[in-house]
mmCIF file of C-alpha atoms and ligand atoms in Angstrom:
data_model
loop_
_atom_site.group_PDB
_atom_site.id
_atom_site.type_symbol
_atom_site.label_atom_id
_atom_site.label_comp_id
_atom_site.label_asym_id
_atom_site.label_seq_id
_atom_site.Cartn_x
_atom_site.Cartn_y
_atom_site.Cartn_z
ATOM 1 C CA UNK A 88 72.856 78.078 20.000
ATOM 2 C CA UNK A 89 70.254 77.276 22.845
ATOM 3 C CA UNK A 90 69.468 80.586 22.774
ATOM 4 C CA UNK A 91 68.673 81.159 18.875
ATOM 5 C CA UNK A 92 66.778 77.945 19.540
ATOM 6 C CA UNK A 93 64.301 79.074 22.305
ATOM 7 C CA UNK A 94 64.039 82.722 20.565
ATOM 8 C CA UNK A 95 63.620 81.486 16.692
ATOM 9 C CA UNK A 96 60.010 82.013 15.509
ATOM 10 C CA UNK A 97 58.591 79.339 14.787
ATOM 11 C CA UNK A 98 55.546 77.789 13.247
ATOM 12 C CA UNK A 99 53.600 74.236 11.696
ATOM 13 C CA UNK A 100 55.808 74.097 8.393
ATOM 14 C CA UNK A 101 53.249 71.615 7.145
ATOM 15 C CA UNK A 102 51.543 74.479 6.645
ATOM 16 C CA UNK A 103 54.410 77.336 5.679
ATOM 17 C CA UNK A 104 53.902 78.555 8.868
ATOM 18 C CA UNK A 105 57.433 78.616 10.186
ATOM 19 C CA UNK A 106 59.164 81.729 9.566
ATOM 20 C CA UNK A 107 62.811 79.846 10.507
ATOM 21 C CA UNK A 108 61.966 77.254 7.826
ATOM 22 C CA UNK A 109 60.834 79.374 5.566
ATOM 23 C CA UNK A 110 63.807 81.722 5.794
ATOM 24 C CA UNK A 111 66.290 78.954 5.801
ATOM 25 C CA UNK A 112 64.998 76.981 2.652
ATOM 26 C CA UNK A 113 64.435 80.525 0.932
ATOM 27 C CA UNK A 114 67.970 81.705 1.583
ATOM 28 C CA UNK A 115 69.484 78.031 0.473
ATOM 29 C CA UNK A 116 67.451 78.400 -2.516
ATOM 30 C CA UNK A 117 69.012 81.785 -3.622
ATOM 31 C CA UNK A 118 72.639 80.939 -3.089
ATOM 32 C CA UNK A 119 72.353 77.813 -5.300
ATOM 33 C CA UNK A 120 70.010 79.392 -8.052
ATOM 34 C CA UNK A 121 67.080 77.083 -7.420
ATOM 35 C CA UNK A 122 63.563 78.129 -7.282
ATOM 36 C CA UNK A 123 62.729 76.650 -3.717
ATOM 37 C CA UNK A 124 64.662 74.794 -0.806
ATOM 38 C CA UNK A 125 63.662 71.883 1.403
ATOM 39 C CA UNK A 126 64.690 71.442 5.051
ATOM 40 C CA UNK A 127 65.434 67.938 5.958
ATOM 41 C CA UNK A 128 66.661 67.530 9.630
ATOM 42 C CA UNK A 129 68.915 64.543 8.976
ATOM 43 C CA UNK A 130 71.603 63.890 6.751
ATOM 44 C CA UNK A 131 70.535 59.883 6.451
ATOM 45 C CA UNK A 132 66.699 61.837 5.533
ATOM 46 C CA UNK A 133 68.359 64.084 2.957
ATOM 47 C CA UNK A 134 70.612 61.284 1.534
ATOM 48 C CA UNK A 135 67.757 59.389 1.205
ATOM 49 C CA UNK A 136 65.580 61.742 -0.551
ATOM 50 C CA UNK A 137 67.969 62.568 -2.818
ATOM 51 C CA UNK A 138 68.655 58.571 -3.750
ATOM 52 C CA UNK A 139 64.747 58.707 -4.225
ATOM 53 C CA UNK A 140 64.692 61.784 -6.562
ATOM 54 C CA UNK A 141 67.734 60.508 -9.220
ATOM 55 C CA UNK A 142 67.133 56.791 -9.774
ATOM 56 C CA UNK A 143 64.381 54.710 -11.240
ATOM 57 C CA UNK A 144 63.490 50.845 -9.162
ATOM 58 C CA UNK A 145 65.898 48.881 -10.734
ATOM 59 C CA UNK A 146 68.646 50.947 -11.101
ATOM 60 C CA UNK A 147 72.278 50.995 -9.258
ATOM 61 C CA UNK A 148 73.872 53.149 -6.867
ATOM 62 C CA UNK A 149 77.970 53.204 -7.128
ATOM 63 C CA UNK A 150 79.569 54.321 -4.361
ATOM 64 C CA UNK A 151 82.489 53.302 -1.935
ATOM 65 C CA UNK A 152 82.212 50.328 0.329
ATOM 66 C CA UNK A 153 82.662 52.237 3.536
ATOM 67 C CA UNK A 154 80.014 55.175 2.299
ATOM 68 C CA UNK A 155 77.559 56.381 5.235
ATOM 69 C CA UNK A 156 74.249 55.768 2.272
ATOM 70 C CA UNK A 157 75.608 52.084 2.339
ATOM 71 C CA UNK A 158 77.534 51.264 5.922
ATOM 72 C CA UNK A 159 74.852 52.967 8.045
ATOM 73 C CA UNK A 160 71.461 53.572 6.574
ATOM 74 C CA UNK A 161 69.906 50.480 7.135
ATOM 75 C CA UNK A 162 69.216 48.655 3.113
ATOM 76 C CA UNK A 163 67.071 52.269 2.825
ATOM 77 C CA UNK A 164 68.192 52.272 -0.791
ATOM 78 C CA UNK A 165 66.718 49.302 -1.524
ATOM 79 C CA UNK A 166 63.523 49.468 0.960
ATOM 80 C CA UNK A 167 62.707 53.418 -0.389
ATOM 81 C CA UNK A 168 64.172 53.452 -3.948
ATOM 82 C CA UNK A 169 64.247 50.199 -4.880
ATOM 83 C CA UNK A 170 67.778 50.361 -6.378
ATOM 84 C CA UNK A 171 70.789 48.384 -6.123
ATOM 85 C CA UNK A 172 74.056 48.946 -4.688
ATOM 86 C CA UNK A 173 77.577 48.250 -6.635
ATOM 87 C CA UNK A 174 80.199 49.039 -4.689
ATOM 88 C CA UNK A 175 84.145 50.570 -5.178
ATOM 89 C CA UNK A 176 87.024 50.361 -3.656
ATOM 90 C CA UNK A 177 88.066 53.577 -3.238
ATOM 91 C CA UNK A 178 91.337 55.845 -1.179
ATOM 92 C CA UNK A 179 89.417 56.306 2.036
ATOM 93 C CA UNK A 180 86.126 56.679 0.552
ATOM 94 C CA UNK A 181 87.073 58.884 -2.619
ATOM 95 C CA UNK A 182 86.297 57.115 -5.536
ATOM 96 C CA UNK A 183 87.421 58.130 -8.999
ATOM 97 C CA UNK A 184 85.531 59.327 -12.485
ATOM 98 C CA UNK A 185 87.737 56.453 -14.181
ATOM 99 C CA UNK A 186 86.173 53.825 -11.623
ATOM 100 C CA UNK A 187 82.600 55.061 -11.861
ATOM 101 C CA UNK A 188 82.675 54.812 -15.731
ATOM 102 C CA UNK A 189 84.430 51.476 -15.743
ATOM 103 C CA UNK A 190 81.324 50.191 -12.897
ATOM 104 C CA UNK A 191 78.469 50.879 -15.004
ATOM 105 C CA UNK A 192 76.517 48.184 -16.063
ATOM 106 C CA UNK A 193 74.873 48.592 -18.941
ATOM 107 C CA UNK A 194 70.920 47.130 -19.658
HETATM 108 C C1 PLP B 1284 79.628 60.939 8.445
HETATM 109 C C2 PLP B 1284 78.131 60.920 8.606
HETATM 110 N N1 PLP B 1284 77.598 60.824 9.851
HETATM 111 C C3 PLP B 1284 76.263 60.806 10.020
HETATM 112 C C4 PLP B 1284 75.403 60.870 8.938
HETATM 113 C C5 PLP B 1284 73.942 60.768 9.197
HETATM 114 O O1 PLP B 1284 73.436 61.947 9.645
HETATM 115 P P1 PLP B 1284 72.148 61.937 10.595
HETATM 116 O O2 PLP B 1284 72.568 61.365 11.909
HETATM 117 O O3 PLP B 1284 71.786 63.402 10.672
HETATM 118 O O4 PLP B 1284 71.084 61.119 9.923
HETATM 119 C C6 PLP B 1284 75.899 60.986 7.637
HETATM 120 C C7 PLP B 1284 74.998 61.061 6.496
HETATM 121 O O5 PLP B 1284 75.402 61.155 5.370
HETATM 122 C C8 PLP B 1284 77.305 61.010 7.465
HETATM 123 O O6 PLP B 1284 77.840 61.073 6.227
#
């Protein structure tokens, strides 16, 4: 792994300049259909992103009370997305369709 690391080509990705990045987000991209990929080099980054891209300030995340996005990543749904949290009781951490329809609150 060290080694792929010290031999990758790299480049500024700010501006497309790294041919790793470039390849990796290209290659993602193809395998699930989408037009372009993003590299994010954490999963609390990407979870947070995501959070960002499908709610609206006001609205509700459900997920289960131990979930990494609500145990470890610091309130960053409500200090970047400006959501709220509701929160399930799930079978270690799975939570069900039935409990996810019965959760949401309507306006
Ligand atoms: C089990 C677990 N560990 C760690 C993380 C955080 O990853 P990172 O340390 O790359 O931010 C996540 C994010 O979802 C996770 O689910």
């Amino acid at each position: 792994m060290k080694e792929a690391m010290m031999n990758a080509q790299v480049g500024d990705d700010v501006f497309g300049e790294d041919f790793s990045i470039n390849q990796l987000e290209s290659t993602a991209a193809g395998m699930f259909g989408m037009e372009a990929g993003l590299f994010c080099p954490s999963g609390t980054m990407t979870n947070q992103i995501a959070i960002k891209c499908h709610t609206q300030p006001g609205d509700e995340v459900i997920c289960d009370e131990t979930s990494h996005v609500y145990q470890y990543e610091g309130g960053g749904i409500a200090f970047n997305s400006g959501a709220s949290v509701k929160l399930l009781h799930g079978d270690r951490g799975r939570i069900s369709s039935e409990q996810v329809l019965h959760s949401i609150s309507l306006p």
